[in-house]
Coordinates of C-alpha atoms and ligand atoms in Angstrom, one line a residue:
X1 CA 136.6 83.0 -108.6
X2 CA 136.6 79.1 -109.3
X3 CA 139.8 77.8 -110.5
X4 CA 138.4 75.2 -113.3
X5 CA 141.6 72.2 -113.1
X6 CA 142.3 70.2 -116.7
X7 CA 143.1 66.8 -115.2
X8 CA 143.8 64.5 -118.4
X9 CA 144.3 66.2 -122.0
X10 CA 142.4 64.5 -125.2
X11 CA 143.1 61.9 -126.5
X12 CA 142.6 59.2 -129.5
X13 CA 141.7 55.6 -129.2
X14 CA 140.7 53.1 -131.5
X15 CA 137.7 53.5 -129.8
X16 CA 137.5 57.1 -130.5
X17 CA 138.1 60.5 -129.4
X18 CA 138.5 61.3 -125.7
X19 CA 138.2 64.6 -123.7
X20 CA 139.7 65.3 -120.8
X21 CA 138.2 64.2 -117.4
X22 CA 135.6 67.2 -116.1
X23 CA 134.9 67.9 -119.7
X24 CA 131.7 69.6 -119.5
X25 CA 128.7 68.3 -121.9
X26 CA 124.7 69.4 -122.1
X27 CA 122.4 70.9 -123.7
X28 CA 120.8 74.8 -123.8
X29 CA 117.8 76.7 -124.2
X30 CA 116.5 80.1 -123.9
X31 CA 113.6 81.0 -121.4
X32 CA 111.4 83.0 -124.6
X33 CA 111.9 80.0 -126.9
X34 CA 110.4 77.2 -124.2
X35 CA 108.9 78.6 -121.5
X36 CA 105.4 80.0 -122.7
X37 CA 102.7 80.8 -120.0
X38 CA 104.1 84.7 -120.8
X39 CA 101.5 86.2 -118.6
X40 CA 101.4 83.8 -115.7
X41 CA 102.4 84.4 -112.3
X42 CA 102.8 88.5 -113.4
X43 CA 105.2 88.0 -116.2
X44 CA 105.7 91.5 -118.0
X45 CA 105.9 91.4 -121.1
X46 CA 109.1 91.3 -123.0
X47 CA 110.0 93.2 -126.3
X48 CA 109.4 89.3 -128.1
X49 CA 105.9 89.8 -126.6
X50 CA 105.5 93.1 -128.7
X51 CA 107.4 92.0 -131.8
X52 CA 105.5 88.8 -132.4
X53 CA 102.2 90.8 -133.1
X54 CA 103.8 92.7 -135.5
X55 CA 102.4 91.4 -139.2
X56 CA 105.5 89.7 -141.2
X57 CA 107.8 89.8 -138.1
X58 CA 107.8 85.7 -137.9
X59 CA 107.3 83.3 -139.6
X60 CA 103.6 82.0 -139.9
X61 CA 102.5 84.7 -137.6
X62 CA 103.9 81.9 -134.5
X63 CA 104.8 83.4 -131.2
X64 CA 106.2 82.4 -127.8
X65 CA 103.1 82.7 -126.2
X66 CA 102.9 78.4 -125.7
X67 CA 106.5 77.8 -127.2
X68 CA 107.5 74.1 -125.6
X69 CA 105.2 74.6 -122.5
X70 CA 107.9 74.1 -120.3
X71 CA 107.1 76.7 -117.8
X72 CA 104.7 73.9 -117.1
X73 CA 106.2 70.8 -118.3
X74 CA 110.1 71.6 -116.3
X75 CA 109.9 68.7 -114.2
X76 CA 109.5 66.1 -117.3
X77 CA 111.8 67.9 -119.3
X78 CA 114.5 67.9 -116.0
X79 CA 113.7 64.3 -115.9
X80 CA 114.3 63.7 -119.5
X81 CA 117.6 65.6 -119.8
X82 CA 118.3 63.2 -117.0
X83 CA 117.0 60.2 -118.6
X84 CA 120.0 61.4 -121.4
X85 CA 122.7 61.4 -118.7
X86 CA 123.6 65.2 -119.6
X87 CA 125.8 66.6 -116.6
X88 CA 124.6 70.4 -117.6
X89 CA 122.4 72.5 -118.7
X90 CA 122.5 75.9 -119.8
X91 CA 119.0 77.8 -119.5
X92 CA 118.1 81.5 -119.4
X93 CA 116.3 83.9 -117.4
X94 CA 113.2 86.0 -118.3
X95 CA 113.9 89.1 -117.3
X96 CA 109.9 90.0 -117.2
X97 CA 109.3 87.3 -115.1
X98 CA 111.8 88.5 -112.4
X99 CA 111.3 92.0 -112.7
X100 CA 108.2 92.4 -115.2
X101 CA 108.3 96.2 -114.9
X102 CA 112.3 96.2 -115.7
X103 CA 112.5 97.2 -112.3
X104 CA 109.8 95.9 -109.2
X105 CA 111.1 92.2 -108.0
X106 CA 108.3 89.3 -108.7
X107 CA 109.0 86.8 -106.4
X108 CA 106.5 84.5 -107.8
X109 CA 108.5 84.8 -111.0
X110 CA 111.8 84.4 -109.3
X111 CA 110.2 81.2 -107.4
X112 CA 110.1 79.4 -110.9
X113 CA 113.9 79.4 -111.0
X114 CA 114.1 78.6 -107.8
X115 CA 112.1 75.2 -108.6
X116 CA 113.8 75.1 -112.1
X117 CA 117.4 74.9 -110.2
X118 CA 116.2 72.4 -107.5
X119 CA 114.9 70.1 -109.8
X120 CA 118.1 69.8 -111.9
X121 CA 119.9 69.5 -108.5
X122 CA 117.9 67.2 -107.9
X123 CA 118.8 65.1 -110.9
X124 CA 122.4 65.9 -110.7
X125 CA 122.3 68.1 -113.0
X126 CA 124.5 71.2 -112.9
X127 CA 122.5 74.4 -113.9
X128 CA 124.2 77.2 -116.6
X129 CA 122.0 80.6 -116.0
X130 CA 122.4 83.0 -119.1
X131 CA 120.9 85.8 -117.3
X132 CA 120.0 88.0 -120.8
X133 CA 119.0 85.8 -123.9
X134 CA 117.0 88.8 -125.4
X135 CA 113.7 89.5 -123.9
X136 CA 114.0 92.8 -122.5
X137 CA 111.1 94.2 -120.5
X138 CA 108.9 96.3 -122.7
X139 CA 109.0 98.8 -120.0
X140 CA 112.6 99.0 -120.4
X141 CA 112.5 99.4 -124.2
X142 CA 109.9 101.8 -124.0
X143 CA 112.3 103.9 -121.5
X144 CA 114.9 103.8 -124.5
X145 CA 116.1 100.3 -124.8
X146 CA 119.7 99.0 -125.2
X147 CA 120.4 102.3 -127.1
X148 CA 119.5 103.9 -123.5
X149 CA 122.4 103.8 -121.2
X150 CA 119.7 103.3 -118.4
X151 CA 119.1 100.0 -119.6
X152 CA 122.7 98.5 -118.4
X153 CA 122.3 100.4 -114.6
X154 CA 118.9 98.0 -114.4
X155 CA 120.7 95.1 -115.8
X156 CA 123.1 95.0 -112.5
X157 CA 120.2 95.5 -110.4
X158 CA 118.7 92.5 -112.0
X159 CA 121.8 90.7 -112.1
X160 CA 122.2 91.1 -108.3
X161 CA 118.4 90.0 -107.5
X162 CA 118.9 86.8 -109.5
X163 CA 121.6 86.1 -107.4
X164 CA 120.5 86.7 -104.0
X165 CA 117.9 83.7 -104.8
X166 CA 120.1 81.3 -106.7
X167 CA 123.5 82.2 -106.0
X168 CA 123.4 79.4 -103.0
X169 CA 123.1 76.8 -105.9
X170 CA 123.6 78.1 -108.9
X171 CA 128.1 78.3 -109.3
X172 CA 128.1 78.9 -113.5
X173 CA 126.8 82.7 -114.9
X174 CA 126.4 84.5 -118.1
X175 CA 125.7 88.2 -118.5
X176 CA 124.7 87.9 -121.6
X177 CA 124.1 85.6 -124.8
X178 CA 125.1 87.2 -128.1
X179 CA 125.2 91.0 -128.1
X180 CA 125.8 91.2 -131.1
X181 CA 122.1 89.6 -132.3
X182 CA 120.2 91.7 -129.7
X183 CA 121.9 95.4 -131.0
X184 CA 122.4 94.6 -135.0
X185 CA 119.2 92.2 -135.3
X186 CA 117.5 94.5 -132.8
X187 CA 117.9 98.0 -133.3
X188 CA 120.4 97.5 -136.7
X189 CA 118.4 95.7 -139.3
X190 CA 115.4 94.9 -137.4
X191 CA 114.4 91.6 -138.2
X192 CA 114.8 90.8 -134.3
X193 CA 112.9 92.4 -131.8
X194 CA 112.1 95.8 -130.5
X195 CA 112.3 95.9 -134.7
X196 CA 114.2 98.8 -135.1
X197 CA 116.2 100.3 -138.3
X198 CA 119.2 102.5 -137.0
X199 CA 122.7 102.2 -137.2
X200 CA 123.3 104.5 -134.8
X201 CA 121.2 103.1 -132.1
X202 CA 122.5 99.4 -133.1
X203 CA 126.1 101.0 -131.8
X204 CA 124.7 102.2 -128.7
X205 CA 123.3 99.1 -128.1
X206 CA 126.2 97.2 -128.8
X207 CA 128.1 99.6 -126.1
X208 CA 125.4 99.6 -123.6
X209 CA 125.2 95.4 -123.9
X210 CA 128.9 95.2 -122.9
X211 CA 128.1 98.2 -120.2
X212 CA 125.9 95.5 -118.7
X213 CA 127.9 92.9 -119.1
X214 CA 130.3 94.3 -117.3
X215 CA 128.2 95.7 -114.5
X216 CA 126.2 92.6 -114.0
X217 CA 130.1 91.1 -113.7
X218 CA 130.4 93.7 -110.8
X219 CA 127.3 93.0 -109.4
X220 CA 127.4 88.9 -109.4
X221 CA 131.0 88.9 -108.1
X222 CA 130.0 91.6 -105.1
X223 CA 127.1 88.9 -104.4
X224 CA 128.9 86.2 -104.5
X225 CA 130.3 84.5 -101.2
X226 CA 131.2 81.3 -102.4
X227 CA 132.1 80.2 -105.9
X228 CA 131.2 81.5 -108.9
X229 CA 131.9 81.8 -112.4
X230 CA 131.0 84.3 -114.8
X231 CA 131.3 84.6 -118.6
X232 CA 130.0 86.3 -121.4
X233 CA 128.7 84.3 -124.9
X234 CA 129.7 85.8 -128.2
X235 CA 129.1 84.4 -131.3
X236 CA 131.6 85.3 -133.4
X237 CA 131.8 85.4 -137.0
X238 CA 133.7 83.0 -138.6
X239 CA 134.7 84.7 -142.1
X240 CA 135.6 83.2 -145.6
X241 CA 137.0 85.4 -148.8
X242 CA 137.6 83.8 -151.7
X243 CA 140.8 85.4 -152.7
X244 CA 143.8 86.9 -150.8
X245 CA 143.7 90.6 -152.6
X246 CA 143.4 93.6 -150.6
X247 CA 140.1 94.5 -151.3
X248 CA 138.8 90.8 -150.1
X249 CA 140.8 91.3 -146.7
X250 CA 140.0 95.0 -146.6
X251 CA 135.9 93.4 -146.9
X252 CA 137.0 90.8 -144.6
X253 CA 138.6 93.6 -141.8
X254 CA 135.5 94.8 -141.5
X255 CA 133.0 92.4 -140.5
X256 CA 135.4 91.0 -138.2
X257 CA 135.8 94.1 -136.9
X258 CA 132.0 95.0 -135.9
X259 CA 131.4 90.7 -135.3
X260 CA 134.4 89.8 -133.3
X261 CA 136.8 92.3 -132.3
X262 CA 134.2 95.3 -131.3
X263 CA 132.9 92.8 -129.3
X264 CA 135.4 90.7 -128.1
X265 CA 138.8 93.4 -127.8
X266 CA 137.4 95.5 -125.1
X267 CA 135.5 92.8 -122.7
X268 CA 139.7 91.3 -122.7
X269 CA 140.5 94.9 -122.0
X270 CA 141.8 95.6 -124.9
X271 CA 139.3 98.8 -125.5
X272 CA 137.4 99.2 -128.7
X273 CA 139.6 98.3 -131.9
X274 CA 140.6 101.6 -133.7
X275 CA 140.0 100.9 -137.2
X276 CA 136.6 100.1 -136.7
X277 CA 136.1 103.1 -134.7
X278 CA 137.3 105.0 -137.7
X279 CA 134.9 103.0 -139.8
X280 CA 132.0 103.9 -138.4
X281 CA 132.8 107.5 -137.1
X282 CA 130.6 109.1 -139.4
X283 CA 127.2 107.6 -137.7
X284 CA 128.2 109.7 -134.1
X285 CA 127.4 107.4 -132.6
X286 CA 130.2 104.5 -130.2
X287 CA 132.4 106.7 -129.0
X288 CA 129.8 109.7 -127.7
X289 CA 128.0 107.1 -125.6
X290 CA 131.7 105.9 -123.7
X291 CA 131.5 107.4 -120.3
X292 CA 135.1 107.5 -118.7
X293 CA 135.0 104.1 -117.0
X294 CA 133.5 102.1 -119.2
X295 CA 136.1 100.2 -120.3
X296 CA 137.3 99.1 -116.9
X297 CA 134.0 98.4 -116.3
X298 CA 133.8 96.4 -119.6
X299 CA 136.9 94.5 -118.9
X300 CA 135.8 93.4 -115.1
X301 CA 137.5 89.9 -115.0
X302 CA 135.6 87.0 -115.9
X303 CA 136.5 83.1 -115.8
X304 CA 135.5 82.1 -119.6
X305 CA 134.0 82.8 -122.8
X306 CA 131.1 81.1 -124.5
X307 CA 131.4 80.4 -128.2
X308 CA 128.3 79.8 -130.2
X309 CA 128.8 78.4 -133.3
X310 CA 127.0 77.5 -136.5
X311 CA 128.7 78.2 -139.5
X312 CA 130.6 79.9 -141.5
X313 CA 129.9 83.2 -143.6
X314 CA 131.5 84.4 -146.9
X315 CA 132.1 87.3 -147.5
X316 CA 133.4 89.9 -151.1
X317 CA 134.0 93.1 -152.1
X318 CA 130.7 94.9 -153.4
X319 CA 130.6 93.7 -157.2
X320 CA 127.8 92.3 -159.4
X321 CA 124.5 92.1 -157.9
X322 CA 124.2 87.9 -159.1
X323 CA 123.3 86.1 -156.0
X324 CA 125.3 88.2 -153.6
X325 CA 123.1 90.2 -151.0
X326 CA 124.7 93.4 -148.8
X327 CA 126.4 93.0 -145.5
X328 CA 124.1 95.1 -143.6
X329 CA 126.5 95.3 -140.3
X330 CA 126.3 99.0 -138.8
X331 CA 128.3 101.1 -140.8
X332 CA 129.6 99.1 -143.3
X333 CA 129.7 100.2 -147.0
X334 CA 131.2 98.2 -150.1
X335 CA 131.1 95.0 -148.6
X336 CA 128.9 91.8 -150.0
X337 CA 127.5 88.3 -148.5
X338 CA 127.6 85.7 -150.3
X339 CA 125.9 82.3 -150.8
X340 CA 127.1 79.6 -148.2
X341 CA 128.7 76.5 -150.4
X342 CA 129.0 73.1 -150.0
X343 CA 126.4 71.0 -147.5
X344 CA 124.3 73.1 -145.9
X345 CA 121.4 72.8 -143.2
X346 CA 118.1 72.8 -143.3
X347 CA 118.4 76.6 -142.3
X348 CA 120.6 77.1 -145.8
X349 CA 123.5 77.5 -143.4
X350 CA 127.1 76.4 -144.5
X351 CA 128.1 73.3 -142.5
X352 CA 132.1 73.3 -141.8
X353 CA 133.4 71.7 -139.1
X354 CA 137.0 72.9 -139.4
X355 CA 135.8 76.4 -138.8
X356 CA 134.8 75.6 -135.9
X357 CA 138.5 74.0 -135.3
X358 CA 140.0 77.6 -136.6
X359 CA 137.8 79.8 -135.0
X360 CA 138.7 77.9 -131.6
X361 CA 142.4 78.2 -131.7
X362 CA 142.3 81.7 -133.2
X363 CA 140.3 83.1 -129.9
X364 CA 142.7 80.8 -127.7
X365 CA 145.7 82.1 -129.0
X366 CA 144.3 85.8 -127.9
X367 CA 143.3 84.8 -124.4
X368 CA 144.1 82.7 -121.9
X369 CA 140.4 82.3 -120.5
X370 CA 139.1 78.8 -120.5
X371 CA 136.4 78.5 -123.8
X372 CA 133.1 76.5 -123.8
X373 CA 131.2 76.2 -126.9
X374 CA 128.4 76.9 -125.0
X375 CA 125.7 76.6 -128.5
X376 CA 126.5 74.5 -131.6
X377 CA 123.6 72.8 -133.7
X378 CA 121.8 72.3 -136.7
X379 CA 118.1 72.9 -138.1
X380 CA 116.9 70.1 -140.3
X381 CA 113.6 69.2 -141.5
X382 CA 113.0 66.0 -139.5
X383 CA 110.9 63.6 -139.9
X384 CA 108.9 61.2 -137.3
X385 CA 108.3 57.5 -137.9
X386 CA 106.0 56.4 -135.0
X387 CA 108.0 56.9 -131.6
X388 CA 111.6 57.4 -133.7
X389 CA 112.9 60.7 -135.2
X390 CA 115.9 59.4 -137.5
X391 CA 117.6 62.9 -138.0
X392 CA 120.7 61.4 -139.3
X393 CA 121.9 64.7 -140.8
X394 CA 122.0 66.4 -137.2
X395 CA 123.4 63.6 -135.7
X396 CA 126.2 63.5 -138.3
X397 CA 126.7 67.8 -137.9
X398 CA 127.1 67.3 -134.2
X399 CA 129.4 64.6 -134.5
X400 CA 131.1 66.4 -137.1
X401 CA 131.5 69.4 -134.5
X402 CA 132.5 67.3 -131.5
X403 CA 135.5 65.8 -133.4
X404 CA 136.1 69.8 -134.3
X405 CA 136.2 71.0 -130.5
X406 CA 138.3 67.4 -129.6
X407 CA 140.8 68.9 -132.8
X408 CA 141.4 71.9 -131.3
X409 CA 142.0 70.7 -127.7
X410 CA 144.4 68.4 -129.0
X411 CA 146.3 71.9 -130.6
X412 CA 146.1 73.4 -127.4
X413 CA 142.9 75.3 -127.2
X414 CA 141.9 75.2 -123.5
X415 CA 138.1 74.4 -124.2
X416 CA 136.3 73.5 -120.7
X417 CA 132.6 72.2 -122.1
X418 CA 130.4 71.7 -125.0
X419 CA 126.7 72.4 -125.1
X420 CA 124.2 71.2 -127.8
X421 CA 121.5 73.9 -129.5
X422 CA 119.4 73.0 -128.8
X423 CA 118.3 70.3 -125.9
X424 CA 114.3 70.6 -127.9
X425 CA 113.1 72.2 -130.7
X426 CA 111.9 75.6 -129.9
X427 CA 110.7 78.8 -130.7
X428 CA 113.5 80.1 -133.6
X429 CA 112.8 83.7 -133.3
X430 CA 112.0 85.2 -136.6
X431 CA 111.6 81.7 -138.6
X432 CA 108.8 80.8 -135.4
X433 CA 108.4 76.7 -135.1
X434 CA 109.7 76.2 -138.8
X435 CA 113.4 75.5 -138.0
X436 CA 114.1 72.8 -135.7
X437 CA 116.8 72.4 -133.9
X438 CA 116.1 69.8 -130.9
X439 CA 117.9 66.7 -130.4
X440 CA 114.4 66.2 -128.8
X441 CA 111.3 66.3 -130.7
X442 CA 108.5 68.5 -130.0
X443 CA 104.7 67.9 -131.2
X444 CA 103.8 71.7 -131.0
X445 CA 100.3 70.4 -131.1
X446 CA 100.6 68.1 -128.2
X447 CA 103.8 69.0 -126.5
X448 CA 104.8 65.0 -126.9
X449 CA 108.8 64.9 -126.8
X450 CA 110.7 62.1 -128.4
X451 CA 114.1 61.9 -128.0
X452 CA 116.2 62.1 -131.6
X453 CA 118.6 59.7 -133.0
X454 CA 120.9 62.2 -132.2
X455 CA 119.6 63.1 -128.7
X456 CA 120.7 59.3 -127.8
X457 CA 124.5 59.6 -129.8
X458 CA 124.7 62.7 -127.7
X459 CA 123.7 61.0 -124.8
X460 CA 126.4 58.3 -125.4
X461 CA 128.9 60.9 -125.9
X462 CA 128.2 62.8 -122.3
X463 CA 127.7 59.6 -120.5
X464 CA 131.8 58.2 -121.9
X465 CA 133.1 61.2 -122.4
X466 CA 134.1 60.3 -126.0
X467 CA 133.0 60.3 -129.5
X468 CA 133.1 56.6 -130.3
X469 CA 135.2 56.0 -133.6
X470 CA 131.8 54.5 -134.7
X471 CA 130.8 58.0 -135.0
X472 CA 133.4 59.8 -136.2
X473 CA 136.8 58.6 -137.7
X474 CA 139.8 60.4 -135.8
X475 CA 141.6 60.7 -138.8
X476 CA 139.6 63.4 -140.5
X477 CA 142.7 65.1 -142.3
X478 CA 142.0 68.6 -140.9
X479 CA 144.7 71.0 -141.8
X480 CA 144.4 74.6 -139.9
X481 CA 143.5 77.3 -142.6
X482 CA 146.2 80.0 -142.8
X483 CA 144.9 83.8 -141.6
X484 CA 145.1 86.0 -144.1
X485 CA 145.5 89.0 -141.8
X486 CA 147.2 87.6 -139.1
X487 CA 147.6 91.1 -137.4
X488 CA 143.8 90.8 -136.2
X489 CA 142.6 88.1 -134.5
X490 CA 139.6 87.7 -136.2
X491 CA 139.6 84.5 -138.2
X492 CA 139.7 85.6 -141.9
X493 CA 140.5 82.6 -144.0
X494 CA 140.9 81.8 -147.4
X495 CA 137.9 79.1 -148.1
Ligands
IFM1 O1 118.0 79.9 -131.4 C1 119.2 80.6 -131.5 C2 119.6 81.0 -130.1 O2 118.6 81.6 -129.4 C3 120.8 81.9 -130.1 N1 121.9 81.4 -130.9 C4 121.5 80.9 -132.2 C5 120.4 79.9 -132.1 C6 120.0 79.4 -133.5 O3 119.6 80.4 -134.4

């Protein structure tokens, strides 16, 4: 394990915020969203592969199949990441390409890694592998999928083959990014790939995601000879109510329950919380699919959690229909969504900073792992004028998040790094090419990249590790929002 030191704490300036020396900034992607060339070299294909030729399932019919061309284009896109002075960048693996069968080793698909890593060494550039950003093997899914307990066993085998051929270089792991997207989106409500509609297998998946997370924990840290870090990356819900009544927090109790603490409780060993057991005994489906170990093997020790973060969601007890739609979490009855307020994206998502700020110190004061915000970013409609792409709203969200993370380091929250979603726009899963989220622009017709006004305040940010006050005013009057159930961790606030 890699003891990660905090040498300076963060600090204000007249000009601006400052983080503490070692902070770690860059950018991520996700191998499905950039790579393309899906058959090349042996890929398999992946459950994406499948799920874009389904009619409806994205948006304009637009797959991965090209995406950024960056299986391709790597060493430009190394070089321009370099060109931006980011220190790190956190990419993922493609399961099919490394194993396209779910189990037989490719090394030709391996070897792209391999070139991927030396090429960011190359640049100085440390390299972040997510080893599962959702594109499992068809051949796995068609075994069972993340329902299948199966499915986590080949996730440590993969884990540990990964390793053997980066572990010399590669110090910074994460099992895997969002479970909670790949089992609800996946197998819950469908609108993700494999595209399945069951609750019950949504909970199995959810289980069998941490399973592997845990094993592939095992499995990196048996590998490993020299240092290593491993994590997980949750992206937690950060949840509003309207009104402190009990049937607001009672609504509230539950999504945090099945986004953040079914999720989060038993990878800090904590086990699965009880409540939400109870609330979703009647599908029969969690607790039948824990084997004895599990949750030792769930709470193998890691060295930090991701945060991904976007937004906040609100959230009611079922009433009027109006413009409220239904929380569709697994298991969960009476509870509504509701629309997002104040400036939003170009996604429709809610934009609030201090959520961020809340959601932050509310993990932090429930473990004492280091955090990194390892996604945060904003889809806007942009707009290019010859070689510029003014995208003043993004540069003014990330900004606005920065100054959040630098907030809650100042209250205490150990975060270690910040990592922009995305370093290009990419493939956005069910909404295809529509929502972009780069702080470099792609021409999906011509692959040209420019770099984004706020690609280049970014870049000033990770090259002074500050947010200049030019940017973003220190004195932002941020005032922590009370929980309203401060027996859970979750963060339920009144907004
Ligand atoms: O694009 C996704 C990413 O793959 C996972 N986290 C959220 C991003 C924006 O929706």
């Amino acid at each position: 394990m890699t003891a990660v030191t905090r040498s300076s704490s963060a600090s204000t300036s007249p000009q601006g915020l400052t983080f503490p020396t070692g902070f770690r900034w860059g950018a991520a992607t996700a191998a499905y969203q950039i790579e393309g060339s899906t058959t090349v070299d042996g890929r398999g294909p992946s459950i994406w592969d499948t799920f874009v030729t389904q009619p409806g399932a994205i948006a304009g019919g637009h797959t991965g199949e090209q995406a950024c061309d960056h299986f391709r284009r790597y060493p430009d896109d190394v070089r321009l990441m370099a060109e931006l002075g980011l220190p790190c960048y956190r990419f993922s693996i493609a399961w099919p390409r490394v194993q396209p069968d779910g189990r037989t080793t490719s090394s030709a698909g391996l070897a792209f890694y391999d070139r991927l890593v030396d090429q960011l060494l190359d640049h100085g550039i440390e390299p972040i592998a997510t080893l599962y950003h959702w594109d499992l093997p068809q051949a796995l899914e068609d075994a069972g999928g993340w329902p299948a307990r199966d499915t986590a066993l080949r996730f440590a085998d993969y884990a540990q083959t990964v390793h053997q051929v980066l572990g010399d270089r590669v110090v910074d792991w994460t099992t895997v990014n969002e479970p909670f997207c790949s089992a609800y989106f996946g197998y819950g409500t469908g609108i993700h790939a494999p595209g399945i509609r069951d609750e019950a297998a949504a909970l199995r998946a959810a289980h069998h995601l941490l399973l592997a997370h845990g094993l592939g924990t095992r499995a990196l840290r048996a590998a490993a000879s020299g240092d290593l870090r491993v994590g997980i990356v949750f992206n937690f819900g950060s949840i509003l109510i309207a009104r402190d009544e009990p049937e607001y927090r009672e609504a509230a109790r539950k999504v945090d329950g099945l986004q953040n603490r079914l999720f989060l409780d038993p990878v800090l060993g904590a086990g699965y919380p009880q409540d939400v057991l109870d609330d979703i005994a009647h599908l029969e489906a969690l607790e039948p699919a824990i084997r004895s170990d599990d949750l030792d093997v769930i709470a193998a020790p890691i060295d930090q959690i991701g945060i991904n973060f976007y937004g906040p969601s609100r959230y009611a007890p079922t009433g009027d229909p109006g413009e409220r739609g239904t929380c569709d979490m697994p298991g969960v009855r009476g509870v509504d969504t509701l629309p997002p307020q104040g400036p939003l994206t170009g996604f429709g998502w809610e934009q609030d900073s201090d959520s961020l700020t809340d959601l932050l110190l509310a993990v932090s004061e429930r473990t004492d792992l280091p955090l990194v915000v390892a996604e945060n970013g904003a889809a806007f409609a942009d707009e290019v004028s010859g070689d510029r792409v003014h995208d003043a709203e993004r540069t003014r969200y990330l900004a606005e998040h920065i100054r959040a993370v630098h907030r809650a380091l100042q209250r205490g929250a150990d975060v270690r790094g910040y990592l922009v979603w995305s370093l290009m726009d990419n493939f956005e899963w069910a909404m295809g090419f529509t929502q972009r989220f780069g702080i470099v622009h792609v021409d999906f017709a011509t692959q040209r990249r420019r770099i984004k006004d706020s690609g280049l305040m970014f870049s000033e940010v990770a090259r002074s590790n500050m947010l200049p006050a030019s940017v973003a005013s220190p004195d932002d009057g941020y005032r922590r929002r009370p929980l309203v159930d401060p027996d859970r961790w979750g963060l339920i606030a009144l907004g």
